[in-house]
Structures are given as structure tokens and as C-alpha cells.
Tab-separated table of C-alpha atoms in Angstrom:
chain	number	residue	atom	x	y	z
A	14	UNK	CA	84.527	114.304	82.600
A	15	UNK	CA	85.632	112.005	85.603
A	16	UNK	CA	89.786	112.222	85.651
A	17	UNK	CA	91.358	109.631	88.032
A	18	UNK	CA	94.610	111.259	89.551
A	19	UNK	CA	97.462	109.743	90.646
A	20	UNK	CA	99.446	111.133	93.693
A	21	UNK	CA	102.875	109.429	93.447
A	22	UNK	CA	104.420	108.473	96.887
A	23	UNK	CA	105.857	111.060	98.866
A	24	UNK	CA	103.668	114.476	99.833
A	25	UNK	CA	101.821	117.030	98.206
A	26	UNK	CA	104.783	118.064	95.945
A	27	UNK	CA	104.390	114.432	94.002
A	28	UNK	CA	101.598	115.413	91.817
A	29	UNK	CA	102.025	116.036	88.061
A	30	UNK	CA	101.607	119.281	86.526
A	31	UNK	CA	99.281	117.505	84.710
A	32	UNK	CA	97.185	116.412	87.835
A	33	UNK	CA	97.156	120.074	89.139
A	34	UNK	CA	95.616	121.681	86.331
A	35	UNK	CA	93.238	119.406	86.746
A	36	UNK	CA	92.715	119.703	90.315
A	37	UNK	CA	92.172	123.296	89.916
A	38	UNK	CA	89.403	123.393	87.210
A	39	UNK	CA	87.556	120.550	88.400
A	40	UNK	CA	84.250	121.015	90.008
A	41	UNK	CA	84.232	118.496	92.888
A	42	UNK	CA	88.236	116.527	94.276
A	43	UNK	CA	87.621	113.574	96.062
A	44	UNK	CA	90.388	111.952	97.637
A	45	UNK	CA	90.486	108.286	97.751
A	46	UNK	CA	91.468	107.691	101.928
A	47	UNK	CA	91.937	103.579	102.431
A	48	UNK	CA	93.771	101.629	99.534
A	49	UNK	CA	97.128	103.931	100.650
A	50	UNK	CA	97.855	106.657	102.467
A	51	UNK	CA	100.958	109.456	101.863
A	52	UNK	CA	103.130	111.163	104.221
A	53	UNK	CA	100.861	114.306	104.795
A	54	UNK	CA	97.663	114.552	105.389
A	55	UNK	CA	94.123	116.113	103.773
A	56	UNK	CA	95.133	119.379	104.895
A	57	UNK	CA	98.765	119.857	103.236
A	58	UNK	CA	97.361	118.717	100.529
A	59	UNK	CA	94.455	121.246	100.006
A	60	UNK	CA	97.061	124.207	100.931
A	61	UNK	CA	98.913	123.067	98.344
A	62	UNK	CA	96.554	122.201	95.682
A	63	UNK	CA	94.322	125.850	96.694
A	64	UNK	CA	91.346	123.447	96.797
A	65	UNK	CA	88.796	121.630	99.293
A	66	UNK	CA	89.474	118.180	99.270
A	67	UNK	CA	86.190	115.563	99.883
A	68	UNK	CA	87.405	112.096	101.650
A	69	UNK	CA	86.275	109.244	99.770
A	70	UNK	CA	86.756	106.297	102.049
A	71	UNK	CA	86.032	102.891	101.302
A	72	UNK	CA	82.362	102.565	101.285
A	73	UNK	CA	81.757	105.307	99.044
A	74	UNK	CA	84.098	104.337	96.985
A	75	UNK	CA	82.612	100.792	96.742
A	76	UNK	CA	79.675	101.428	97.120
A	77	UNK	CA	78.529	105.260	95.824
A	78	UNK	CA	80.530	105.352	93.373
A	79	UNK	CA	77.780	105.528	91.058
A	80	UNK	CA	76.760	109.061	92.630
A	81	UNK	CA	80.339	110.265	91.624
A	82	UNK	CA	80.303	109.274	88.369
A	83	UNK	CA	76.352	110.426	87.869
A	84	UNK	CA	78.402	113.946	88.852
A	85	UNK	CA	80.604	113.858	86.179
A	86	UNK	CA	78.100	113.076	83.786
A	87	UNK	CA	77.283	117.042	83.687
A	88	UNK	CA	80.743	118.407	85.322
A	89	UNK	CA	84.232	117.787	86.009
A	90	UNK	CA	85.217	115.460	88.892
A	91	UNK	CA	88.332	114.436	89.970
A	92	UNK	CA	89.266	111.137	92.515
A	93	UNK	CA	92.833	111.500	93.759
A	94	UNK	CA	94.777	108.287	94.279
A	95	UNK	CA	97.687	107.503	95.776
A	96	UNK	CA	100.221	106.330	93.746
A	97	UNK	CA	99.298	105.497	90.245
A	98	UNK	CA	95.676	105.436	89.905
A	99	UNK	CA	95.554	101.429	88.705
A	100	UNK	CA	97.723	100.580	91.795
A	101	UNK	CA	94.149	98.524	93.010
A	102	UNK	CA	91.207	96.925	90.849
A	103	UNK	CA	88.879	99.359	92.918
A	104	UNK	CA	90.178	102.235	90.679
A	105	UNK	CA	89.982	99.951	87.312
A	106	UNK	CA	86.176	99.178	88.151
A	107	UNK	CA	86.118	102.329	88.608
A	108	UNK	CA	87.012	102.799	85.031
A	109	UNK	CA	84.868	100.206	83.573
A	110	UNK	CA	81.816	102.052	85.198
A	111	UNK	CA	82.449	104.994	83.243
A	112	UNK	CA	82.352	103.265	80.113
A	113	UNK	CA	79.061	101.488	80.358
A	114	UNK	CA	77.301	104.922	81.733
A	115	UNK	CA	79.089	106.730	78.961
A	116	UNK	CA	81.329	108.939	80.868
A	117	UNK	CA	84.254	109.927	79.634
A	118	UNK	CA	87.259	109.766	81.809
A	119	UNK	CA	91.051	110.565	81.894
A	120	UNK	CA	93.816	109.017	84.004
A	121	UNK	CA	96.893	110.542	85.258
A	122	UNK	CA	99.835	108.395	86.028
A	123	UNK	CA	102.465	108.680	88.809
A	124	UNK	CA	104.768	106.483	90.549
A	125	UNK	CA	103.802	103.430	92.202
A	126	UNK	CA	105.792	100.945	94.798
A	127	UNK	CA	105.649	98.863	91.741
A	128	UNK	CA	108.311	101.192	89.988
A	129	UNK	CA	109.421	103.136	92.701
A	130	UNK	CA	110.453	99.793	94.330
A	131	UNK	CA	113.492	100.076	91.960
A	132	UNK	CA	115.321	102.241	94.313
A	133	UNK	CA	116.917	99.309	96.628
A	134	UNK	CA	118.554	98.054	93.379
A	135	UNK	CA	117.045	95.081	92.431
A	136	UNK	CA	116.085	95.269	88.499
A	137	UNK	CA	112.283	95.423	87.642
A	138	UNK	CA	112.703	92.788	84.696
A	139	UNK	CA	113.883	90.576	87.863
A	140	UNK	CA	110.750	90.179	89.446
A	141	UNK	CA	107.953	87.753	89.216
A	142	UNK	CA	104.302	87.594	90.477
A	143	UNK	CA	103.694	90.723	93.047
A	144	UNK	CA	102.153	88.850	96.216
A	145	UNK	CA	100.016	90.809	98.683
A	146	UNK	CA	100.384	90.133	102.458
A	147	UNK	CA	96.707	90.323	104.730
A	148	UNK	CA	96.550	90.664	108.478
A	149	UNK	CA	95.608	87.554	110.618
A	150	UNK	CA	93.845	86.675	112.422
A	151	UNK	CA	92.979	83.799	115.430
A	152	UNK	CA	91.026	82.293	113.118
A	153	UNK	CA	91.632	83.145	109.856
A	154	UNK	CA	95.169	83.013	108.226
A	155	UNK	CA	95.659	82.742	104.619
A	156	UNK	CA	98.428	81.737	103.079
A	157	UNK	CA	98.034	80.639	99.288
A	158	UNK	CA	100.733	83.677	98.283
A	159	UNK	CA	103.285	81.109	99.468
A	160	UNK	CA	102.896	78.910	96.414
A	161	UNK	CA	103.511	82.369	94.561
A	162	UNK	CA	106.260	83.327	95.927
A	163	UNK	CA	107.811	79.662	96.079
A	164	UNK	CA	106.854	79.474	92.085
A	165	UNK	CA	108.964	82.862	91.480
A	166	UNK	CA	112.028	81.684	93.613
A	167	UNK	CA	112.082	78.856	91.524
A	168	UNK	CA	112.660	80.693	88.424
A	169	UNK	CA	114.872	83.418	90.342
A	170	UNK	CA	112.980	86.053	90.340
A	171	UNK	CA	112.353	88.727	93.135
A	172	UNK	CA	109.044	88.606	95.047
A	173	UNK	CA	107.435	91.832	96.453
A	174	UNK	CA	105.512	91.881	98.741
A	175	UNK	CA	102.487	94.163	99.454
A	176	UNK	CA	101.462	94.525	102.900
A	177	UNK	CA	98.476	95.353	104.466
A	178	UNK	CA	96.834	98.193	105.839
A	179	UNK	CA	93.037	98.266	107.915
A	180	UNK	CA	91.705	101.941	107.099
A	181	UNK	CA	88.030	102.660	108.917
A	182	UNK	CA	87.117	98.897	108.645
A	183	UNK	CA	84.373	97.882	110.894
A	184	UNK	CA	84.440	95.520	113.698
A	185	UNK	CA	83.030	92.514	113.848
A	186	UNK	CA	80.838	93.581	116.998
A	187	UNK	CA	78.876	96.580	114.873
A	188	UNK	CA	78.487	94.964	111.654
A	189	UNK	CA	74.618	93.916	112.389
A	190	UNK	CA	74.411	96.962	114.052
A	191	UNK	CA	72.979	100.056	112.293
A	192	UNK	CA	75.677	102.398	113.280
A	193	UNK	CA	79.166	101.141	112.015
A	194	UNK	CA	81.720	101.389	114.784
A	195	UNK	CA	85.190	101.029	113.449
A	196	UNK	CA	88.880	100.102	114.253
A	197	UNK	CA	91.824	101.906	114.583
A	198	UNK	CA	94.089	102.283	111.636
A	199	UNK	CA	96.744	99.620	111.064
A	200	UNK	CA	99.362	99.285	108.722
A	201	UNK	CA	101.619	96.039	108.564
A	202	UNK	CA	105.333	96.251	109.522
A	203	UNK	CA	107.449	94.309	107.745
A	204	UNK	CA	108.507	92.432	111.303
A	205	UNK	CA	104.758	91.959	111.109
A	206	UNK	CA	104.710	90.329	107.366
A	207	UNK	CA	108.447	88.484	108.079
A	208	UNK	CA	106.969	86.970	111.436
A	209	UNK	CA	103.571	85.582	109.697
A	210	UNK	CA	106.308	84.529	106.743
A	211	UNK	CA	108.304	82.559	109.384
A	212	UNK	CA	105.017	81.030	110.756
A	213	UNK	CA	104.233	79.879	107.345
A	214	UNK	CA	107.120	77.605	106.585
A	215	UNK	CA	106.488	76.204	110.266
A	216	UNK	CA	103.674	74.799	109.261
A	217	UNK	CA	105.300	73.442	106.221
A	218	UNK	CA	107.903	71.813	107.820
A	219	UNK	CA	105.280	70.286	110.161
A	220	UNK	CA	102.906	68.948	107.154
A	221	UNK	CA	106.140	67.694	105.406
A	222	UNK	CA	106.510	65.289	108.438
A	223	UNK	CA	102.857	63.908	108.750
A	224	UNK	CA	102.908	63.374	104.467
A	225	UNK	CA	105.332	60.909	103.138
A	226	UNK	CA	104.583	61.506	99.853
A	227	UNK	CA	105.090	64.937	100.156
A	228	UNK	CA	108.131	64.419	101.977
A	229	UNK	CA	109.545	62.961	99.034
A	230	UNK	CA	109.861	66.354	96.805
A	231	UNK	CA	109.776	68.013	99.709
A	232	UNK	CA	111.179	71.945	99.569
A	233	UNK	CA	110.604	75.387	101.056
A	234	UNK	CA	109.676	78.492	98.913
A	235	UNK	CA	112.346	80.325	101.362
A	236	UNK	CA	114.321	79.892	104.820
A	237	UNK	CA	114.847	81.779	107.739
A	238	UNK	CA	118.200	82.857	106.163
A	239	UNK	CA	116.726	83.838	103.007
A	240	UNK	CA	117.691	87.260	101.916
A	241	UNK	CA	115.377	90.170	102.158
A	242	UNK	CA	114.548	93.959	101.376
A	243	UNK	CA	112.673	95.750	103.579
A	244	UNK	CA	111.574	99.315	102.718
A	245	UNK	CA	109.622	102.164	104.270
A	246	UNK	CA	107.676	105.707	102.836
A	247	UNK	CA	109.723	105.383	99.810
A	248	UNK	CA	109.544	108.459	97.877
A	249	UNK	CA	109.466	110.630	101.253
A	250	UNK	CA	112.557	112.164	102.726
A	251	UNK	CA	112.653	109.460	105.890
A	252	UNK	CA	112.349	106.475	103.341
A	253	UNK	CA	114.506	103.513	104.661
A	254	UNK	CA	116.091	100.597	102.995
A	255	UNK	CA	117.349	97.761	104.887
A	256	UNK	CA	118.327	94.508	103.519
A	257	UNK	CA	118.860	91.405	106.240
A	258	UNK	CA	117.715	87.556	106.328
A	259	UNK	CA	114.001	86.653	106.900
A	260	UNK	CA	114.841	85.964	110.291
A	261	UNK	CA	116.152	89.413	111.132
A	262	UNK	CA	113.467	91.204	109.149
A	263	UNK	CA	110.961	89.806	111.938
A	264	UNK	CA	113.020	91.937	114.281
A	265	UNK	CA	113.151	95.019	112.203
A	266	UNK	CA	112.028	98.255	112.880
A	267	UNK	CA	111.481	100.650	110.367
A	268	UNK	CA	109.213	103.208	112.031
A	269	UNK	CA	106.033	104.573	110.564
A	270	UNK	CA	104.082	103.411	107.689
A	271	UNK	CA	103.651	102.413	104.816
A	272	UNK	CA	106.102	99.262	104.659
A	273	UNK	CA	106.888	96.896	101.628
A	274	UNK	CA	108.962	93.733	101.499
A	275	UNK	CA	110.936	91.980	98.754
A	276	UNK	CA	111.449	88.044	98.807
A	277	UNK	CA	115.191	87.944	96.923
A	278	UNK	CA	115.496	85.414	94.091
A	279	UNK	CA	119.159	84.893	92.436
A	280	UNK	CA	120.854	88.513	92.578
A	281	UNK	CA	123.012	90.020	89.815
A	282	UNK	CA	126.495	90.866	90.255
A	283	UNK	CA	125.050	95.056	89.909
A	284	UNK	CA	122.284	94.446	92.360
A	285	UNK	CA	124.451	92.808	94.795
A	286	UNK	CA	127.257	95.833	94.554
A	287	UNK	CA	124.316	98.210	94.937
A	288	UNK	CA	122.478	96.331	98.228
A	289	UNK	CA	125.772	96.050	99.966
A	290	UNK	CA	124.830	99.649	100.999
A	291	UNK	CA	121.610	98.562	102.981
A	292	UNK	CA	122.981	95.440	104.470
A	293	UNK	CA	121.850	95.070	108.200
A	294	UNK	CA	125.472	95.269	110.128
A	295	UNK	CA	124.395	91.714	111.627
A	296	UNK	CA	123.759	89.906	108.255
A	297	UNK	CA	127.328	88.769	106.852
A	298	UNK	CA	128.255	89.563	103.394
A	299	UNK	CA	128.201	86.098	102.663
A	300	UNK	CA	124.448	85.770	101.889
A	301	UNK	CA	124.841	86.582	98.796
A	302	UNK	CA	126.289	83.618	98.188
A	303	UNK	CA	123.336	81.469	98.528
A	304	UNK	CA	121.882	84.438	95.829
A	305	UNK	CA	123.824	83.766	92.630
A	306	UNK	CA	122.143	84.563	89.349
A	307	UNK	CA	123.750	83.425	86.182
């Protein structure tokens, strides 16, 4: 059988009782290294677990993951994930291999950021389309999750905001060559995500100008003083919650990875009582003012 694990958030401690047993009887563990990573590494996990841990990283997960399900096929074989296993649509190919080979397979859920987010105090039910955030670059910089975001504002609703990380992705320089030289790891800060959020309504302020029709029904998805959540490791010890306007957010540190950030809609009398605790001592009580739900 091929069981897909989840890890939760935190460390080693975060996996199920479920996911254990597993762990132990299985023949083969892989453990998926580049859609997120946890706060301890391969080898607190394998003390823990009392098992040898195989790194899948992202080509063999992409593209061998044929030769792990051909595995399972005649034994057990786990792939541990971080978070809950259909945190990426890697993991739910993944799935849908299994089923046209005839493998049968288990999943194990755990918490994701996309529960686990809950902890600043902003409702679940309040939240619309989940955006994700990529690096830029000088010449390429995407930014179509604006319209996303700006849809979900308009309704009230709470954006969040996935950020990116690079994990053993090749440079540019080595991908004709036949030996794959690679980067070091990366992991967007939410300064990172706020600045390339600033830069983005920049550049719709400037295309406003040059389009008079558009300039008629003109309106930004967000402002520099829109309120935000910033939030780092959640479900580890250090995790850190800080809430503060865009504009302040681009001058946040919150230390080590891995970061997420929440675009607020209209806020609710209980999440507003509840974020007053993370307010940045520079951003004034009073934006939550321009955050009233009904």
C-alpha cells in the first residue's frame, strides 16, 4: 500500500499516532523535502520516528514518482508531507497515479497553514480565495493574484497569502548542462511579499493615469495602510504573530522561515478584540476603523 503522511507544522512531535504506526511498519519512508519544510530537520525526525528517512526532493517527486509507487505495488511505502498531505496538487497527482496503476493508498491528515492560520483570530468562514505569492524576478514578475485578492476584499473576506520558498532549484546557468548545479535555499519574508505587494499597486496607480477609461472605475484591491497579519513557524514554540499596515509589514522582521501573510477584509467585532494583542506598537488602534464588518 502507498500511505501519504501528513506532518502537521511544528517538529517531530506533530505526527499522528496514526502516522507513526505507519511509519514504523512500512517498508521504505520517504520524506517529501521542497513544497515545505518544518522546524527540525531529517535527523530529529528519524530519532524520533526509530526509522531511516529517504529525501524525496522535487525531481523525484515529479518525476520518479512512478518508481515509488511501482514499490508499493508489492510493499508498504510511506511519503511524509509536511502539513496535510493535499496542502499542494503534487501530492493529489500523486494520488491519482495510484488509482490508474491500481495501488491502493491511504492518507493521513494533519494541520495545515490553511487551518492552523486560525490562531491570529481571524475566522476561517471569513476568508476567500487563498492566493500564493512567487519570487521575482528582473524579468519576470507576476502579478494576476492581485485581481484575487482585490475580488475577496470586495466581498470582505480575508486573503492569505502563501509565500514562496526555492528548495534545490536549478540555476539558469546549469540547466543545459548535464550536471544540475543549484541555488541556495530561499524562503520569502513577509517584508519580502509586502514590498512586491507595495510595488504592485505602483504600477496600478501608474496604469490608472495613462487609461482614462480605466480611470473612471478606477480602485485599488488594498493601500499602503491596509491592515495586515503577518505570521511565522506557526505551530512551533517561536511562532510569531504580528498585525501592522501593508506599509509596515515591508519593514517587518519576523526571523526564520516559513512566513505567511493575511490581506484583512472587514473584521468582526471578536476578531478585532482578539488581534489587538498582535498589533505592531506603531500601527494606531484606529485601523480598525477602516475594517468594519457588518
Amino acid at each position: 500500500m502507498f500511505f501519504l503522511i501528513g506532518l502537521g507544522l511544528g517538529d517531530a512531535k506533530d505526527i499522528t499516532v496514526k502516522g507513526l504506526e505507519i511509519i514504523k511498519k512500512c517498508s521504505r519512508v520517504y520524506l517529501e523535502a521542497y513544497t515545505s519544510v518544518l522546524t527540525v530537520g531529517k535527523e530529529a525526525l528519524e530519532e524520533f520516528y526509530g526509522r531511516e528517512l529517504i529525501i524525496a526532493d522535487r525531481d523525484c517527486v515529479e518525476q520518479d514518482a512512478d518508481s515509488i509507487l511501482a514499490e508499493a505495488a508489492e510493499k508498504d511505502v510511506a511519503l511524509l508531507v509536511v502539513g496535510d498531505p493535499f496542502g499542494a496538487t503534487t501530492h493529489t497527482d500523486l494520488i491519482l497515479r495510484a488509482q490508474q496503476k491500481g495501488i491502493a493508498y491511504q492518507i493521513v491528515h494533519n494541520a495545515s497553514i490553511m487551518n492552523a492560520v486560525g490562531c491570529c483570530g481571524l475566522q476561517l468562514y471569513c476568508y476567500g480565495e487563498t492566493v500564493s505569492i512567487p519570487y521575482w524576478t528582473d524579468t519576470w514578475q507576476p502579478d494576476s493574484f492581485y485581481h484575487k485578492i482585490k475580488s475577496n476584499r470586495t466581498r470582505g473576506l480575508h486573503t492569505l497569502c502563501l509565500l514562496d520558498i526555492k528548495v534545490k532549484e536549478p540555476t539558469l546557468e546549469s540547466m543545459t548542462k548535464k550536471k544540475k548545479e543549484y541555488m541556495p535555499p530561499r524562503f520569502m519574508s513577509v517584508s519580502e511579499a509586502s514590498q512586491q505587494l507595495l510595488k504592485i499597486i505602483q504600477n496600478e496607480r501608474l496604469d490608472c493615469v495613462t487609461s482614462s477609461e480605466k480611470e473612471q472605475n478606477f480602485s485599488l484591491a488594498y493601500s499602503e495602510n491596509t491592515l495586515c497579519v503577518g505570521l511565522a513557524r506557526v505551530g512551533s514554540p517561536s511562532q510569531q504573530i504580528v498585525a501592522a499596515t501593508l506599509k509596515e509589514m515591508s519593514e517587518t522582521d519576523l526571523g526564520a522561515p516559513l512566513h505567511s501573510l493575511i490581506i484583512c477584509g472587514d473584521i468582526q467585532p471578536l476578531e478585532e478584540e482578539y488581534l489587538q494583542q498582535f498589533l505592531s506598537k506603531s500601527c494606531p488602534a484606529s485601523i480598525f476603523k477602516n475594517h468594519v464588518g457588518s
